[in-house]
Coordinates of N, CA and C in Angstrom, one line a residue:
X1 N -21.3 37.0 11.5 CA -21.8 38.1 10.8 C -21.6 39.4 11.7
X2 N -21.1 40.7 11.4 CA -20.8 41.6 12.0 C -22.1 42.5 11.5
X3 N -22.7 43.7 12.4 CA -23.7 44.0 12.3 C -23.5 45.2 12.7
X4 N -24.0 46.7 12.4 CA -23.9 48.0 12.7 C -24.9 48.9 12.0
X5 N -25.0 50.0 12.8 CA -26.2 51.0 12.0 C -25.4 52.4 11.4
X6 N -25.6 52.9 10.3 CA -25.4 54.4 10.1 C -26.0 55.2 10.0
X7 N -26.6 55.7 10.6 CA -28.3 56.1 10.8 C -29.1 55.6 11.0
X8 N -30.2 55.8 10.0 CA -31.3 54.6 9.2 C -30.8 53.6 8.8
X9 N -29.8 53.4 8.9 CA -29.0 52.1 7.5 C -28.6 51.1 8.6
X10 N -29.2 49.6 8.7 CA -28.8 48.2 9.3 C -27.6 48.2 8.1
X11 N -26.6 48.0 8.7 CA -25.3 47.1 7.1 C -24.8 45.9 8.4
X12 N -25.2 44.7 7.3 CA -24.6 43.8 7.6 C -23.5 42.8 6.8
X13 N -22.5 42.2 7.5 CA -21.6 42.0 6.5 C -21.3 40.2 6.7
X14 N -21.7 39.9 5.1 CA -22.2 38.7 4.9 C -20.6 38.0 4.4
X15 N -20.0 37.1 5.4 CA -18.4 36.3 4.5 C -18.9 35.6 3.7
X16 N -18.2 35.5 2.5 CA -18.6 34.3 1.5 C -17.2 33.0 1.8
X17 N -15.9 33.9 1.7 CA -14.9 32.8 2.3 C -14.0 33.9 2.3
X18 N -12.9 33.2 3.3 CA -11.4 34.1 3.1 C -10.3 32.8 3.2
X19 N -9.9 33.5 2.7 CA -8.7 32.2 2.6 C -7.0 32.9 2.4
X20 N -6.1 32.1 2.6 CA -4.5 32.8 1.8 C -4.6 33.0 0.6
X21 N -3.9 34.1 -0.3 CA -3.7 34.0 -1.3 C -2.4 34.4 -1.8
X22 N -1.3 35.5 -2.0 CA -0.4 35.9 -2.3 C 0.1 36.6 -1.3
X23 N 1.6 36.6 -1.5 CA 2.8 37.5 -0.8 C 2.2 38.9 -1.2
X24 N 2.3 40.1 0.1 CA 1.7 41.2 -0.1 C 2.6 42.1 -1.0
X25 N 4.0 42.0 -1.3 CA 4.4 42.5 -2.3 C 3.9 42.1 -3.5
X26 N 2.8 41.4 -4.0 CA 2.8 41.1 -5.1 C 1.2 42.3 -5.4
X27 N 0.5 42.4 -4.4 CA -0.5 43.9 -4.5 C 0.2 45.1 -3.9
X28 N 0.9 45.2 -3.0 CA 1.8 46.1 -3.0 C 3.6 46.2 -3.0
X29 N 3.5 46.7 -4.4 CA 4.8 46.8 -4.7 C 6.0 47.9 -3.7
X30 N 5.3 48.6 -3.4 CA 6.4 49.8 -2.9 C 6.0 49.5 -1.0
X31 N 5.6 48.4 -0.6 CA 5.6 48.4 1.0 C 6.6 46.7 1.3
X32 N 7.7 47.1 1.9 CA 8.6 45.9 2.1 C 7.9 45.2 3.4
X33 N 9.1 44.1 3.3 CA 8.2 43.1 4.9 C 8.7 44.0 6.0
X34 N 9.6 45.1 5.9 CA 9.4 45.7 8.0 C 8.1 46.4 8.1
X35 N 7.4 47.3 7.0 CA 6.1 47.7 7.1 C 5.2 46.6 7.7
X36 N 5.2 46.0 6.8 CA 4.3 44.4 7.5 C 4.7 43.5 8.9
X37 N 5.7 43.7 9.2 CA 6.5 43.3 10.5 C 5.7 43.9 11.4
X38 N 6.5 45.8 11.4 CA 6.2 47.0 12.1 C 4.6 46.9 12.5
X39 N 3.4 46.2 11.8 CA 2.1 46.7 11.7 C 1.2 45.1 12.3
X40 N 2.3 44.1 12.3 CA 1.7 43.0 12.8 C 0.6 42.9 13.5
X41 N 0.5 44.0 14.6 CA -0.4 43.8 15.7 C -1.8 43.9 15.3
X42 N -1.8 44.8 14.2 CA -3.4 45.0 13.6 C -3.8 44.2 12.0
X43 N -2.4 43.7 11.5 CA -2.5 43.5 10.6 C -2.9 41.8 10.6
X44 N -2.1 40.8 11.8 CA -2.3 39.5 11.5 C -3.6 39.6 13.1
X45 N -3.9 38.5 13.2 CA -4.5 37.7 11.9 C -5.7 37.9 11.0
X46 N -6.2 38.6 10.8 CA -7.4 39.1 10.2 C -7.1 39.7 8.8
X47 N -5.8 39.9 8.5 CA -5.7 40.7 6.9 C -4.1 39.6 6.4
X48 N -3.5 39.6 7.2 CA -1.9 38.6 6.8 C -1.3 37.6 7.8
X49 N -1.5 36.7 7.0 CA -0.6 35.9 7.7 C 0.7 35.5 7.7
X50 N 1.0 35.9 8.9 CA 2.7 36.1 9.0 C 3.1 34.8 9.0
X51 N 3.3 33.8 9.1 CA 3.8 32.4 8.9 C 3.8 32.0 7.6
X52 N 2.4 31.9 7.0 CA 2.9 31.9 5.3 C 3.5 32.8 4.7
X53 N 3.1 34.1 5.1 CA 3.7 35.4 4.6 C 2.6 35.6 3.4
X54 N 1.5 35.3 3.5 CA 0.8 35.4 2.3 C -0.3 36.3 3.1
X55 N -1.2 37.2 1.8 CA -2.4 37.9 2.2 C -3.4 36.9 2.5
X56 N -4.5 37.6 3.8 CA -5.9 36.8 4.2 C -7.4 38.2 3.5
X57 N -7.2 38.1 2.4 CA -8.3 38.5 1.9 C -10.0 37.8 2.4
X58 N -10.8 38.8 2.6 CA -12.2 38.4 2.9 C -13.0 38.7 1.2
X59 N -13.6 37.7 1.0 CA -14.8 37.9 -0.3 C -16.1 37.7 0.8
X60 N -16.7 39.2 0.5 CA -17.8 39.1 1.3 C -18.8 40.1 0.3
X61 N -20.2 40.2 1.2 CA -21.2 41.2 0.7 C -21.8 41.9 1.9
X62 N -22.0 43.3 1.6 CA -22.7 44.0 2.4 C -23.8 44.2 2.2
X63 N -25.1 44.0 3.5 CA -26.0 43.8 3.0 C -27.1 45.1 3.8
X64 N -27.4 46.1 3.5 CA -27.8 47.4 3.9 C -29.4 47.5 3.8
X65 N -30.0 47.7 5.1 CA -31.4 47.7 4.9 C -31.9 49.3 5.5
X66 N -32.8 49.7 4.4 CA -33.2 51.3 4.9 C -33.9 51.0 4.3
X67 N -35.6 51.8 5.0 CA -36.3 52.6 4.6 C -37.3 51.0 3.8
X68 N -37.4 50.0 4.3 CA -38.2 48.9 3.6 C -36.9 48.2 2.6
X69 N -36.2 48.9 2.0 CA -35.3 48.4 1.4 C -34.2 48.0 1.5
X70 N -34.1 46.2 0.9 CA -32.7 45.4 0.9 C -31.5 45.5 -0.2
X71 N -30.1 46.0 0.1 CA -29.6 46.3 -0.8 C -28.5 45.3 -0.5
X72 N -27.7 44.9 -1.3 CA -26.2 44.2 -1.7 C -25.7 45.4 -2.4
X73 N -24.2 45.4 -1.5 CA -23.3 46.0 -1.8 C -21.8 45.3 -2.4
X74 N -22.0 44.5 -3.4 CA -20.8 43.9 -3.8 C -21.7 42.4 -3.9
X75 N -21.3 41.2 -4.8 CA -21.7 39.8 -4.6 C -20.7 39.1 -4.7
X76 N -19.7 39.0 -4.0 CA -18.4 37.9 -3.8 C -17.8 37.3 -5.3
X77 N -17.6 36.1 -5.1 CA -16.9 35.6 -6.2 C -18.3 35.0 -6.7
X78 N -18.7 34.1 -6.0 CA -20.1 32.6 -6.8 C -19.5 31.7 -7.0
X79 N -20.6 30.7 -7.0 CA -20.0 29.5 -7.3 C -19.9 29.0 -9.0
X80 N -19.5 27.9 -8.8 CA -19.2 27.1 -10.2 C -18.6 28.1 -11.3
X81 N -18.1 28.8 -10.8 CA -17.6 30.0 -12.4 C -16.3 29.2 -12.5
X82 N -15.7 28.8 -13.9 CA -14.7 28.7 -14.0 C -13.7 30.1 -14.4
X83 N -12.4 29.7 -13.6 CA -11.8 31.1 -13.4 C -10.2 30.6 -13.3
X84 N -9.9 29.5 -14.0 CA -8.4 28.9 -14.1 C -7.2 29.8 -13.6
X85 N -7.5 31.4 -14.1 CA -6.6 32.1 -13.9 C -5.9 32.4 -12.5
X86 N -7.4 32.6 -11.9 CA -7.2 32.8 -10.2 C -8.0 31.5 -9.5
X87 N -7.2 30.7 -9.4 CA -7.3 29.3 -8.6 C -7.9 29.5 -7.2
X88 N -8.0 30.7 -6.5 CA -8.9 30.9 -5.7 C -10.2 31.1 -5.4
X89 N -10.6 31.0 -7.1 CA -11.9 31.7 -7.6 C -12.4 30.4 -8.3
X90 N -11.7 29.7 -8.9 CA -12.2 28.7 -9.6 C -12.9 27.7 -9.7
X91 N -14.2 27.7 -9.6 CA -15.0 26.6 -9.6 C -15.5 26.5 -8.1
X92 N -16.1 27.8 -7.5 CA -15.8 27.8 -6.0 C -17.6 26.9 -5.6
X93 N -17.5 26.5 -4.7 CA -18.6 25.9 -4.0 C -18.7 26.2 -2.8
X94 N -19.3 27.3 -2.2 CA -19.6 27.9 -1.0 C -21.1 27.9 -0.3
X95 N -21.3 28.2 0.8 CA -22.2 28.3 1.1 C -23.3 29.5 1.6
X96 N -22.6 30.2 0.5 CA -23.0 31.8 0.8 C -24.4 31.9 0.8
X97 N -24.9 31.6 0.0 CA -26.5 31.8 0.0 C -27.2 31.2 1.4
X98 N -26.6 30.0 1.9 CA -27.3 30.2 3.5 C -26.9 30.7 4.1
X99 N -25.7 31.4 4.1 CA -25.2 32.4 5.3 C -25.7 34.0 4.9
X100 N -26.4 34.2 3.9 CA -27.1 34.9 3.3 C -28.6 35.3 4.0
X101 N -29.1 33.9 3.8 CA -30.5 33.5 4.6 C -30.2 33.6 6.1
X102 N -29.3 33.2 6.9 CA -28.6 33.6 8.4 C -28.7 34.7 8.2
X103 N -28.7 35.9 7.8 CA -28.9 37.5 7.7 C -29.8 38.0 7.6
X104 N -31.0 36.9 7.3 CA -32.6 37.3 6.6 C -33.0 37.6 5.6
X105 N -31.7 37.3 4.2 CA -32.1 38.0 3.1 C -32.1 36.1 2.4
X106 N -33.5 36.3 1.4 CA -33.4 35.7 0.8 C -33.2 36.0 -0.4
X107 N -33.0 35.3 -1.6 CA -32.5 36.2 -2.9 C -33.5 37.0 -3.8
X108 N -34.4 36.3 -3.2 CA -35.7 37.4 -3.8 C -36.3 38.2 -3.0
X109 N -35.4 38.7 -1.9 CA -36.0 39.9 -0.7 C -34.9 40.6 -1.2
X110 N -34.0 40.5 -2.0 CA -33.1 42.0 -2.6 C -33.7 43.0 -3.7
X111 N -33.8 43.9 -3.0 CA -34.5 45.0 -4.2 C -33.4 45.6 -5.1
X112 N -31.9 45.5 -4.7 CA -30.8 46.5 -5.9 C -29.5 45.7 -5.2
X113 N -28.9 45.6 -6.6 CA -27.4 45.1 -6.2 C -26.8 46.1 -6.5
X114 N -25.8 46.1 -5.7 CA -24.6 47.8 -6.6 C -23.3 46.6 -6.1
X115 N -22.7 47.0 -7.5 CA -21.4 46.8 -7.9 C -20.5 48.2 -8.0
X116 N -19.5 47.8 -7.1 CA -18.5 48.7 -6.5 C -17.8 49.2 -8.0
X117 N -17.4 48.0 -8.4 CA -16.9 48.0 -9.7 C -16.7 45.8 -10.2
X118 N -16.4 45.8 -11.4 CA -16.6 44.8 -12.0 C -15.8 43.5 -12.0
X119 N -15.2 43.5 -10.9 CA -13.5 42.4 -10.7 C -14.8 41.2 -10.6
X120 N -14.0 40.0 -10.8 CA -14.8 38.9 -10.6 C -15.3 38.5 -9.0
X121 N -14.4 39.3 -8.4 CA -14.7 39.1 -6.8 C -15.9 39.8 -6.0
X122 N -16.1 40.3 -7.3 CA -17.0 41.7 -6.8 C -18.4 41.7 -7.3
X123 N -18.9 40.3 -8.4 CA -20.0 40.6 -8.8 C -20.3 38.8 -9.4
X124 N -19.4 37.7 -8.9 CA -19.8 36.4 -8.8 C -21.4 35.9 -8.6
X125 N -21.6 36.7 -7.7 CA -23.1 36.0 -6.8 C -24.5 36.5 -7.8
X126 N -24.1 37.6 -8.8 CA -24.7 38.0 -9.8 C -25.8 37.3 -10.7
X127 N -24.7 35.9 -10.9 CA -25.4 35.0 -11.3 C -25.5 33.5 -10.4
X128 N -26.1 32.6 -10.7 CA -25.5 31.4 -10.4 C -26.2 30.2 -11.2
X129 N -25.4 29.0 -11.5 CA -26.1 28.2 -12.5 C -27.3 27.1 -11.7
X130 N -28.2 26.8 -12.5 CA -29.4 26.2 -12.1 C -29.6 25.7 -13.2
X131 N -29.7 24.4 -13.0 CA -29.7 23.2 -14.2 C -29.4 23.5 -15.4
X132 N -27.9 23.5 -15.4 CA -27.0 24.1 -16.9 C -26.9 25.6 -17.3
X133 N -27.8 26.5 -17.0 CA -28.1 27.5 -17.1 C -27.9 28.6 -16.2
X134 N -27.4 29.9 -16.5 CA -27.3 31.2 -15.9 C -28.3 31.8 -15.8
X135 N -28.5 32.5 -14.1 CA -29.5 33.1 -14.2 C -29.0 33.9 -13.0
X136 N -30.0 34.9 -12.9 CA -29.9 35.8 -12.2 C -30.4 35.3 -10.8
X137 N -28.9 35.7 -9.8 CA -29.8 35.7 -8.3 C -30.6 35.9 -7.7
X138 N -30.8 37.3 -7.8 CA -31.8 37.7 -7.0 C -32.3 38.5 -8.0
X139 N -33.3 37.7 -8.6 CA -34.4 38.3 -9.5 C -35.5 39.2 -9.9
X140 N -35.4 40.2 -8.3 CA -36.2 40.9 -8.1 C -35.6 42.1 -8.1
X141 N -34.2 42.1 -7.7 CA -33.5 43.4 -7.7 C -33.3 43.9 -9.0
X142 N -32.7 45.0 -9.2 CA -32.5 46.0 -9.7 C -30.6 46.4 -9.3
X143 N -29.8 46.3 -10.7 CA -28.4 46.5 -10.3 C -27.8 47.7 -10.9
X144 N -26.6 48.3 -10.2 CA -26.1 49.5 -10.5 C -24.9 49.2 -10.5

């Protein structure tokens, strides 16, 4: 877990998983492989891997405390969603929520989720199922 202040603001940044997924021409159309060659030094290993040639995307959450209050900044993908389309996402079983609790947040110490915007990568943890049923994570917060 990576940790830093912006002021008042603790943000901490919670991995859910990273893994390979696609050749970077296929999110960037107009950058060829000598860009990605050229940039190696900052680019692998942490964002591409040059041997597969595939992107190392992070699904993560930021977790910002100010002022008594816990916020989430994004909630990963989640588990058990089925998501056939993106086989990376599909039916994921992670162990985010203890690596969660490793940060000090439990799901009922979040006062507000904010969603960056609405990709499935971005708002998974939103829910999660508990004996057949959807429900909200962190039940106490308040989402934007």
């Amino acid at each position: 877990m990576d940790s830093f202040s912006l002021g008042d603001v603790e943000v901490t940044r919670v991995v859910e998983f990273e893994t390979l997924t696609r050749p970077p021409a296929v999110m960037f159309t107009d950058i060829g492989p000598q860009v990605w060659d050229d940039n190696r030094s900052w680019l692998a290993p942490d964002h591409w891997g040059p041997d597969a040639g595939l992107l190392l995307p992070r699904m993560q959450t930021f977790v910002l405390r100010s002022a008594g209050a816990t916020i989430l900044v994004d909630t990963g993908v989640g588990n058990d969603k089925t998501r056939p389309a993106t086989p990376a996402f599909d039916r994921r079983s992670t162990d985010f929520l203890t690596r969660l609790a490793s940060a000090g947040v439990l799901p009922e110490d979040v006062d507000l989720v904010v969603n960056t915007h609405l990709h499935a990568d971005h708002v998974g943890w939103n829910t999660r199922l508990v004996e057949g049923s959807w429900v909200p994570t962190f039940p106490n917060a308040r989402s934007t």
